[in-house]
Amino acid sequence: MIEDFKQKALKLDKNDKLAHFRNQFEIGDEIYLDGNSLGRLPKKTLELSTNLIQNQWGKRLIRSWNEHWIELPNKVAAKIAQIVGAKPDEIFVGDSTSINFYKLAFAALSFQNNKTKIITDSLNFPTDIYVLQGLIEQQFKNHSLSIIKSDDEISISDKDIEQTLDENTALLTLSHVVFKSAYKYNMQKINDLAHKKGVLVLWDLSHSAGAVPVNLNESGADMAVGCTYKYLNGGPGAPAFLYIRKDLQEKLSNPIWAWFSHDKPFDFTLDYEVKNDIQRFATGTPSVLSLAAIEAGLDIMIEAGMENLREKSVAQSSFLIELVENLLQPLGFTIASPLNAEERGSHISIQHQEGYKINRAMIEPVDGSPSIIPDFRPPNNIRLGIAPLYNTFEEIFQTVIRIKKIVETKEFERFGDEKLTVV
């Protein structure tokens, strides 16, 4: 059986029409299955960053603001718009995901000031929930937060969402692809359900932008945020983005009035005058070094095409599930992601009672095996993030064989229960 799976992996790689994109990334000796947390480095990013530092900053200095930098946010935003199905003037790039989430949630609650209910789910990324809790504690004291619980910690039904929505709901906010299980909501269906009740919807695209096709305009999405350092390969701490549907932009107000959201920032007047476009949600000076580093990964993704990437992602995640079912489930593993490809993103969570120790053994082998880098999410989820631009079917096969060996030989027992700071 194992040999059959190996041959299947080799055949799938041979027929992979996207295989050549792997050569556009820095590839080390390890098997990297953590692209859902931090994407690999595109080779062109090195070239672009060197030019920016040596020439634009080093030689041209402040002249580069007019020559390159002042329009850089709009240039990057237009490329992100292609990937998430939005218009270029509906995307702002800058700040962090959490700051952008705060700005949009605050704006939505202020606009819907006659309603006091906020809805999210227990599968949402905790930081988003923290931001909502902070808004209620600090600014919207009459509001309440309803957290819809998941029965299986994998998914939540559309019916549960529908039953929680009511006429007093100001805001519904969900992760399009859930960070632990990779469950993927039907964005258009959720938007339709919310809009029937007059509810604004704020999506977190951090685990879906670049992983699955996102059609913000077609689905009627109101608002969204997302990061660029995961599947978009923008680099650690790269600026995030936010989306606001065009007709909503003038209705929503940025709670942080600042320099770059001023209509004429270089007039240096003492009275604030807000921009009348998406840039009203800007704040301070763009982070040029990290902003420029996003562009190379976006170019590769646009060239490859999201539909093509999704097709390969589904093939790879389905192959991974097949391997887990046949080779790992007999060893005590369970699959904590949807089996239906239409309901999942591009990572698969598997669970084992010794999940953290197995995760550590994958990263730190003792027998000359290649290091395999996944990540871990409590209580016992090993997340295997598939990035079709550079992951191969053979890597997926080797990963499962390696996990099998770790468990069968009890190699994981050399690790204790203490956790690393970043897992």
Short mmCIF file of C-alpha atoms in Angstrom, two decimals:
data_model
loop_
_atom_site.label_atom_id
_atom_site.label_comp_id
_atom_site.label_asym_id
_atom_site.label_seq_id
_atom_site.Cartn_x
_atom_site.Cartn_y
_atom_site.Cartn_z
CA MET A 1 0.00 0.00 0.00
CA ILE A 2 2.77 2.45 0.90
CA GLU A 3 4.55 1.89 -2.39
CA ASP A 4 1.29 2.51 -4.25
CA PHE A 5 0.86 5.83 -2.48
CA LYS A 6 4.44 6.78 -3.29
CA GLN A 7 3.95 6.07 -6.98
CA LYS A 8 0.70 8.02 -6.94
CA ALA A 9 2.51 11.04 -5.46
CA LEU A 10 5.22 10.88 -8.09
CA LYS A 11 2.66 10.65 -10.89
CA LEU A 12 0.68 13.58 -9.55
CA ASP A 13 3.84 15.70 -9.35
CA LYS A 14 4.80 14.72 -12.90
CA ASN A 15 1.45 15.93 -14.20
CA ASP A 16 1.36 19.10 -12.08
CA LYS A 17 0.96 22.11 -14.40
CA LEU A 18 1.94 24.47 -11.57
CA ALA A 19 5.14 22.64 -10.60
CA HIS A 20 7.44 25.23 -12.19
CA PHE A 21 6.32 27.94 -9.75
CA ARG A 22 8.21 26.14 -6.98
CA ASN A 23 11.45 27.36 -8.61
CA GLN A 24 10.46 30.95 -7.89
CA PHE A 25 10.83 30.43 -4.13
CA GLU A 26 13.74 29.88 -1.78
CA ILE A 27 13.52 26.16 -0.99
CA GLY A 28 15.60 24.64 1.80
CA ASP A 29 16.21 21.06 2.89
CA GLU A 30 13.12 20.97 5.08
CA ILE A 31 9.57 20.03 4.10
CA TYR A 32 7.60 23.15 4.82
CA LEU A 33 3.91 22.73 5.62
CA ASP A 34 3.39 25.97 7.51
CA GLY A 35 2.54 28.26 4.60
CA ASN A 36 -0.76 28.90 6.36
CA SER A 37 1.22 30.80 9.03
CA LEU A 38 4.17 32.23 7.10
CA GLY A 39 4.69 31.77 3.38
CA ARG A 40 8.04 30.96 1.79
CA LEU A 41 10.28 33.72 0.48
CA PRO A 42 9.88 34.48 -3.25
CA LYS A 43 13.28 34.83 -4.89
CA LYS A 44 12.23 38.06 -6.57
CA THR A 45 11.55 39.59 -3.15
CA LEU A 46 15.29 39.52 -2.50
CA GLU A 47 15.93 41.42 -5.71
CA LEU A 48 13.19 43.99 -5.08
CA SER A 49 14.20 44.53 -1.45
CA THR A 50 17.87 44.95 -2.34
CA ASN A 51 17.00 47.56 -4.96
CA LEU A 52 14.76 49.41 -2.55
CA ILE A 53 17.35 49.51 0.21
CA GLN A 54 20.46 50.17 -1.89
CA ASN A 55 19.03 52.48 -4.55
CA GLN A 56 15.66 53.92 -3.57
CA TRP A 57 16.62 54.47 0.06
CA GLY A 58 20.41 54.42 -0.15
CA LYS A 59 20.85 56.71 -3.17
CA ARG A 60 17.60 58.50 -3.91
CA LEU A 61 16.66 59.02 -0.26
CA ILE A 62 13.55 61.16 0.29
CA ARG A 63 13.14 61.71 -3.45
CA SER A 64 11.89 58.14 -3.62
CA TRP A 65 8.63 59.17 -2.00
CA ASN A 66 7.58 60.93 -5.20
CA GLU A 67 9.39 58.49 -7.47
CA HIS A 68 8.20 55.18 -5.97
CA TRP A 69 6.73 55.11 -2.48
CA ILE A 70 3.70 57.40 -2.30
CA GLU A 71 1.76 55.27 -4.80
CA LEU A 72 3.04 51.93 -3.51
CA PRO A 73 0.00 51.21 -1.26
CA ASN A 74 -2.37 51.71 -4.18
CA LYS A 75 -0.21 49.58 -6.46
CA VAL A 76 -0.16 46.68 -3.99
CA ALA A 77 -3.86 47.13 -3.20
CA ALA A 78 -4.78 46.75 -6.88
CA LYS A 79 -2.99 43.38 -6.99
CA ILE A 80 -4.63 42.13 -3.80
CA ALA A 81 -7.97 43.19 -5.28
CA GLN A 82 -7.44 40.79 -8.18
CA ILE A 83 -6.91 37.91 -5.75
CA VAL A 84 -9.92 38.60 -3.50
CA GLY A 85 -12.42 39.62 -6.17
CA ALA A 86 -12.64 43.32 -5.39
CA LYS A 87 -12.13 46.62 -7.20
CA PRO A 88 -8.74 48.33 -6.71
CA ASP A 89 -10.37 51.29 -4.97
CA GLU A 90 -12.03 48.98 -2.41
CA ILE A 91 -8.76 47.75 -0.86
CA PHE A 92 -6.51 49.59 1.60
CA VAL A 93 -3.12 48.09 2.48
CA GLY A 94 -1.41 49.05 5.72
CA ASP A 95 -1.38 48.53 9.49
CA SER A 96 -1.94 45.09 11.04
CA THR A 97 -4.91 42.78 10.69
CA SER A 98 -6.04 43.54 14.24
CA ILE A 99 -5.86 47.32 13.76
CA ASN A 100 -7.81 47.05 10.51
CA PHE A 101 -10.35 44.79 12.20
CA TYR A 102 -10.72 47.33 14.99
CA LYS A 103 -11.23 50.18 12.53
CA LEU A 104 -13.93 48.34 10.57
CA ALA A 105 -15.75 46.92 13.60
CA PHE A 106 -15.81 50.36 15.23
CA ALA A 107 -17.04 51.94 12.00
CA ALA A 108 -19.78 49.33 11.55
CA LEU A 109 -21.05 49.62 15.13
CA SER A 110 -21.08 53.41 14.92
CA PHE A 111 -23.01 53.31 11.65
CA GLN A 112 -25.49 50.75 13.00
CA ASN A 113 -25.94 52.83 16.16
CA ASN A 114 -29.55 51.77 16.72
CA LYS A 115 -28.56 48.10 17.16
CA THR A 116 -26.61 46.56 20.03
CA LYS A 117 -25.90 42.93 19.20
CA ILE A 118 -22.63 41.55 17.79
CA ILE A 119 -22.36 37.94 16.58
CA THR A 120 -19.33 35.76 15.98
CA ASP A 121 -18.52 32.08 16.50
CA SER A 122 -16.30 30.00 18.77
CA LEU A 123 -14.14 29.00 15.80
CA ASN A 124 -13.09 32.56 15.02
CA PHE A 125 -9.50 33.67 15.54
CA PRO A 126 -9.24 34.69 19.21
CA THR A 127 -7.72 38.09 18.47
CA ASP A 128 -10.84 39.14 16.57
CA ILE A 129 -12.91 38.24 19.62
CA TYR A 130 -10.52 40.15 21.90
CA VAL A 131 -10.99 43.25 19.74
CA LEU A 132 -14.77 42.92 19.98
CA GLN A 133 -14.58 42.47 23.76
CA GLY A 134 -12.41 45.57 23.99
CA LEU A 135 -14.84 47.62 21.92
CA ILE A 136 -17.70 46.65 24.24
CA GLU A 137 -15.63 47.36 27.34
CA GLN A 138 -14.28 50.69 26.17
CA GLN A 139 -16.64 52.32 23.67
CA PHE A 140 -19.88 50.36 23.11
CA LYS A 141 -20.93 49.55 26.67
CA ASN A 142 -24.57 48.88 25.76
CA HIS A 143 -23.61 46.20 23.24
CA SER A 144 -23.48 42.45 23.75
CA LEU A 145 -21.42 39.73 22.06
CA SER A 146 -23.05 36.43 21.10
CA ILE A 147 -20.57 33.62 20.37
CA ILE A 148 -22.14 30.72 18.48
CA LYS A 149 -20.69 27.45 19.75
CA SER A 150 -19.54 24.65 17.47
CA ASP A 151 -20.72 21.15 18.37
CA ASP A 152 -17.69 19.40 16.84
CA GLU A 153 -15.03 22.18 16.91
CA ILE A 154 -14.80 21.82 13.13
CA SER A 155 -17.75 23.71 11.66
CA ILE A 156 -20.91 25.66 12.35
CA SER A 157 -24.04 25.29 10.25
CA ASP A 158 -25.55 28.13 8.26
CA LYS A 159 -28.78 27.39 10.14
CA ASP A 160 -27.09 28.20 13.45
CA ILE A 161 -26.01 31.55 12.01
CA GLU A 162 -29.47 32.27 10.64
CA GLN A 163 -31.19 31.50 13.94
CA THR A 164 -28.89 33.85 15.86
CA LEU A 165 -29.36 36.83 13.53
CA ASP A 166 -32.14 39.24 14.44
CA GLU A 167 -33.26 42.80 13.81
CA ASN A 168 -31.10 44.07 16.71
CA THR A 169 -27.89 42.63 15.25
CA ALA A 170 -25.46 45.34 14.16
CA LEU A 171 -22.53 43.18 13.07
CA LEU A 172 -21.76 39.59 12.16
CA THR A 173 -18.08 38.74 11.91
CA LEU A 174 -16.57 35.38 10.92
CA SER A 175 -13.37 33.90 9.57
CA HIS A 176 -14.02 32.84 5.98
CA VAL A 177 -11.69 29.88 6.53
CA VAL A 178 -11.43 28.81 10.18
CA PHE A 179 -7.88 28.85 11.53
CA LYS A 180 -7.94 25.46 13.27
CA SER A 181 -10.11 23.18 11.19
CA ALA A 182 -9.98 24.98 7.80
CA TYR A 183 -13.79 24.94 7.63
CA LYS A 184 -14.88 27.34 4.88
CA TYR A 185 -18.10 29.29 5.08
CA ASN A 186 -20.27 29.88 2.03
CA MET A 187 -19.64 33.62 1.90
CA GLN A 188 -22.50 34.54 -0.39
CA LYS A 189 -25.05 32.54 1.58
CA ILE A 190 -23.98 34.09 4.89
CA ASN A 191 -24.01 37.58 3.37
CA ASP A 192 -27.54 37.03 2.06
CA LEU A 193 -28.79 35.74 5.42
CA ALA A 194 -27.32 38.75 7.23
CA HIS A 195 -28.52 41.34 4.77
CA LYS A 196 -32.12 40.11 5.09
CA LYS A 197 -31.91 41.28 8.73
CA GLY A 198 -30.07 44.51 7.94
CA VAL A 199 -26.83 43.16 9.43
CA LEU A 200 -23.36 44.21 8.26
CA VAL A 201 -20.83 41.40 7.79
CA LEU A 202 -17.10 41.65 8.47
CA TRP A 203 -15.00 38.75 7.12
CA ASP A 204 -11.51 37.76 8.22
CA LEU A 205 -9.71 36.45 5.12
CA SER A 206 -6.40 35.66 6.80
CA HIS A 207 -6.63 31.93 6.05
CA SER A 208 -8.41 32.25 2.73
CA ALA A 209 -6.74 35.05 0.73
CA GLY A 210 -4.44 33.21 -1.66
CA ALA A 211 -5.71 29.82 -0.47
CA VAL A 212 -9.22 29.69 -1.93
CA PRO A 213 -11.02 31.83 -4.51
CA VAL A 214 -12.56 34.82 -2.74
CA ASN A 215 -15.20 36.82 -4.59
CA LEU A 216 -15.97 39.78 -2.37
CA ASN A 217 -17.92 41.74 -4.99
CA GLU A 218 -19.87 38.80 -6.40
CA SER A 219 -20.87 37.60 -2.94
CA GLY A 220 -22.08 41.03 -1.88
CA ALA A 221 -19.55 41.32 0.95
CA ASP A 222 -19.65 44.48 3.07
CA MET A 223 -16.22 44.50 4.73
CA ALA A 224 -13.19 42.27 5.14
CA VAL A 225 -9.69 42.19 6.59
CA GLY A 226 -6.78 39.90 5.87
CA CYS A 227 -3.07 39.43 6.27
CA THR A 228 -0.42 39.15 3.55
CA TYR A 229 2.24 37.01 5.23
CA LYS A 230 0.53 33.62 4.94
CA TYR A 231 -0.50 32.32 1.52
CA LEU A 232 0.34 35.67 -0.12
CA ASN A 233 4.03 35.23 0.87
CA GLY A 234 4.52 38.83 1.96
CA GLY A 235 7.00 38.18 4.77
CA PRO A 236 6.85 38.23 8.58
CA GLY A 237 4.74 41.08 9.89
CA ALA A 238 3.87 42.32 6.40
CA PRO A 239 1.11 44.95 6.32
CA ALA A 240 -2.47 43.71 6.30
CA PHE A 241 -5.34 44.86 4.11
CA LEU A 242 -8.96 45.83 4.50
CA TYR A 243 -11.88 45.90 2.09
CA ILE A 244 -15.00 48.08 2.10
CA ARG A 245 -17.66 47.81 -0.57
CA LYS A 246 -17.63 50.97 -2.66
CA ASP A 247 -21.10 52.21 -1.73
CA LEU A 248 -20.35 51.81 1.99
CA GLN A 249 -17.11 53.78 2.09
CA GLU A 250 -18.56 57.24 2.66
CA LYS A 251 -20.97 55.87 5.28
CA LEU A 252 -18.23 54.42 7.49
CA SER A 253 -15.85 56.51 9.54
CA ASN A 254 -12.32 55.59 10.56
CA PRO A 255 -12.02 55.95 14.36
CA ILE A 256 -8.34 56.84 14.00
CA TRP A 257 -8.07 60.25 12.38
CA ALA A 258 -4.53 60.55 11.14
CA TRP A 259 -2.12 62.00 8.64
CA PHE A 260 -2.60 59.72 5.64
CA SER A 261 -6.40 59.65 5.86
CA HIS A 262 -6.44 63.45 5.61
CA ASP A 263 -7.63 64.70 2.24
CA LYS A 264 -4.59 66.98 1.85
CA PRO A 265 -1.96 65.64 4.26
CA PHE A 266 0.87 67.79 2.94
CA ASP A 267 -1.02 71.03 3.47
CA PHE A 268 -0.41 70.46 7.20
CA THR A 269 -3.60 72.22 8.25
CA LEU A 270 -4.72 71.88 11.86
CA ASP A 271 -8.29 70.81 11.01
CA TYR A 272 -8.99 67.28 9.90
CA GLU A 273 -10.55 66.80 6.46
CA VAL A 274 -11.25 63.17 5.59
CA LYS A 275 -10.57 61.59 2.20
CA ASN A 276 -13.65 60.50 0.26
CA ASP A 277 -12.30 57.12 -0.83
CA ILE A 278 -10.89 53.90 0.70
CA GLN A 279 -7.83 55.84 1.87
CA ARG A 280 -10.00 57.38 4.62
CA PHE A 281 -9.09 54.19 6.51
CA ALA A 282 -5.37 54.88 6.28
CA THR A 283 -3.52 56.07 9.38
CA GLY A 284 0.20 56.87 9.47
CA THR A 285 3.12 56.67 7.09
CA PRO A 286 3.18 53.44 5.03
CA SER A 287 5.73 50.82 6.08
CA VAL A 288 7.60 50.96 2.80
CA LEU A 289 10.15 48.19 3.36
CA SER A 290 7.61 45.56 4.33
CA LEU A 291 4.96 46.86 1.94
CA ALA A 292 7.24 46.53 -1.07
CA ALA A 293 8.12 42.96 -0.14
CA ILE A 294 4.50 41.86 -0.64
CA GLU A 295 4.46 42.53 -4.36
CA ALA A 296 6.56 39.62 -5.65
CA GLY A 297 4.34 36.98 -4.04
CA LEU A 298 1.22 38.65 -5.40
CA ASP A 299 2.65 38.65 -8.92
CA ILE A 300 3.36 34.92 -8.77
CA MET A 301 -0.13 34.19 -7.47
CA ILE A 302 -1.80 36.29 -10.16
CA GLU A 303 0.24 34.54 -12.85
CA ALA A 304 -0.65 31.11 -11.52
CA GLY A 305 -4.36 31.98 -11.18
CA MET A 306 -6.51 31.35 -8.13
CA GLU A 307 -8.70 28.77 -9.87
CA ASN A 308 -5.62 26.73 -10.81
CA LEU A 309 -4.22 27.04 -7.31
CA ARG A 310 -7.51 25.93 -5.81
CA GLU A 311 -7.67 22.90 -8.10
CA LYS A 312 -4.21 21.78 -6.97
CA SER A 313 -4.94 22.58 -3.33
CA VAL A 314 -8.03 20.37 -3.36
CA ALA A 315 -6.08 17.56 -5.03
CA GLN A 316 -3.28 17.82 -2.46
CA SER A 317 -5.53 18.08 0.59
CA SER A 318 -7.63 15.16 -0.67
CA PHE A 319 -4.47 13.09 -1.14
CA LEU A 320 -3.36 14.01 2.37
CA ILE A 321 -6.70 12.95 3.82
CA GLU A 322 -6.48 9.65 1.95
CA LEU A 323 -3.03 9.01 3.42
CA VAL A 324 -4.15 9.90 6.94
CA GLU A 325 -7.19 7.64 6.72
CA ASN A 326 -5.14 4.67 5.57
CA LEU A 327 -1.84 5.11 7.42
CA LEU A 328 -2.44 7.29 10.49
CA GLN A 329 -5.95 6.64 11.73
CA PRO A 330 -4.95 3.10 12.82
CA LEU A 331 -2.34 4.83 15.05
CA GLY A 332 -4.87 6.96 16.92
CA PHE A 333 -5.11 10.01 14.66
CA THR A 334 -8.35 11.73 13.77
CA ILE A 335 -9.04 14.28 11.04
CA ALA A 336 -10.26 17.62 12.41
CA SER A 337 -11.06 19.25 9.07
CA PRO A 338 -14.06 18.90 6.75
CA LEU A 339 -13.86 15.88 4.45
CA ASN A 340 -15.89 17.70 1.82
CA ALA A 341 -13.44 19.76 -0.23
CA GLU A 342 -16.07 22.43 -0.87
CA GLU A 343 -16.15 23.14 2.87
CA ARG A 344 -12.43 23.47 3.59
CA GLY A 345 -9.53 25.76 2.87
CA SER A 346 -5.95 24.74 2.13
CA HIS A 347 -4.81 23.29 5.44
CA ILE A 348 -5.68 20.05 7.18
CA SER A 349 -5.72 19.55 10.95
CA ILE A 350 -5.04 16.12 12.36
CA GLN A 351 -5.36 15.28 16.04
CA HIS A 352 -3.55 12.89 18.36
CA GLN A 353 -3.36 12.79 22.15
CA GLU A 354 0.40 13.35 21.82
CA GLY A 355 -0.02 15.97 19.12
CA TYR A 356 2.38 18.56 20.51
CA LYS A 357 5.20 16.10 21.08
CA ILE A 358 4.71 14.60 17.60
CA ASN A 359 4.83 18.11 16.16
CA ARG A 360 8.16 18.73 17.93
CA ALA A 361 9.56 15.42 16.68
CA MET A 362 8.64 16.35 13.10
CA ILE A 363 10.57 19.61 13.39
CA GLU A 364 13.59 18.16 15.22
CA PRO A 365 14.41 14.70 13.79
CA VAL A 366 17.17 12.52 15.27
CA ASP A 367 17.70 9.97 12.52
CA GLY A 368 18.78 12.10 9.57
CA SER A 369 15.23 12.52 8.29
CA PRO A 370 14.42 15.93 6.84
CA SER A 371 12.87 18.41 9.20
CA ILE A 372 9.14 18.74 8.56
CA ILE A 373 7.63 22.02 9.70
CA PRO A 374 3.91 22.09 10.47
CA ASP A 375 2.41 24.05 13.35
CA PHE A 376 0.41 23.20 16.44
CA ARG A 377 -2.83 24.59 17.79
CA PRO A 378 -4.20 23.59 21.21
CA PRO A 379 -5.37 21.28 22.48
CA ASN A 380 -3.95 18.65 20.10
CA ASN A 381 -4.12 19.88 16.50
CA ILE A 382 -1.23 19.42 14.10
CA ARG A 383 -1.95 21.77 11.21
CA LEU A 384 -0.53 20.80 7.82
CA GLY A 385 -0.66 23.89 5.63
CA ILE A 386 -0.58 23.20 1.91
CA ALA A 387 0.69 26.00 -0.34
CA PRO A 388 0.19 24.78 -3.93
CA LEU A 389 2.70 27.27 -5.34
CA TYR A 390 5.57 25.32 -3.83
CA ASN A 391 4.41 22.18 -2.01
CA THR A 392 4.63 18.85 -3.85
CA PHE A 393 2.60 15.67 -3.58
CA GLU A 394 5.78 13.78 -2.71
CA GLU A 395 6.34 16.11 0.27
CA ILE A 396 2.85 15.27 1.51
CA PHE A 397 3.56 11.55 1.16
CA GLN A 398 6.90 11.87 2.97
CA THR A 399 5.25 13.82 5.78
CA VAL A 400 2.69 11.13 6.52
CA ILE A 401 5.32 8.38 6.38
CA ARG A 402 7.47 10.38 8.79
CA ILE A 403 4.56 10.90 11.23
CA LYS A 404 3.82 7.18 11.06
CA LYS A 405 7.40 6.36 12.01
CA ILE A 406 7.46 8.91 14.86
CA VAL A 407 4.44 7.29 16.45
CA GLU A 408 5.41 3.67 15.81
CA THR A 409 8.91 4.15 17.28
CA LYS A 410 7.63 6.46 20.05
CA GLU A 411 10.24 9.01 19.03
CA PHE A 412 7.96 11.74 20.37
CA GLU A 413 8.57 10.58 23.95
CA ARG A 414 11.88 12.44 24.12
CA PHE A 415 9.94 15.71 24.39
CA GLY A 416 8.22 16.99 27.52
CA ASP A 417 4.98 18.89 27.87
CA GLU A 418 6.58 22.34 28.05
CA LYS A 419 5.66 24.49 25.03
CA LEU A 420 7.89 26.69 22.91
CA THR A 421 6.97 30.38 22.86
CA VAL A 422 5.85 30.20 19.21
CA VAL A 423 4.12 26.96 18.24
#
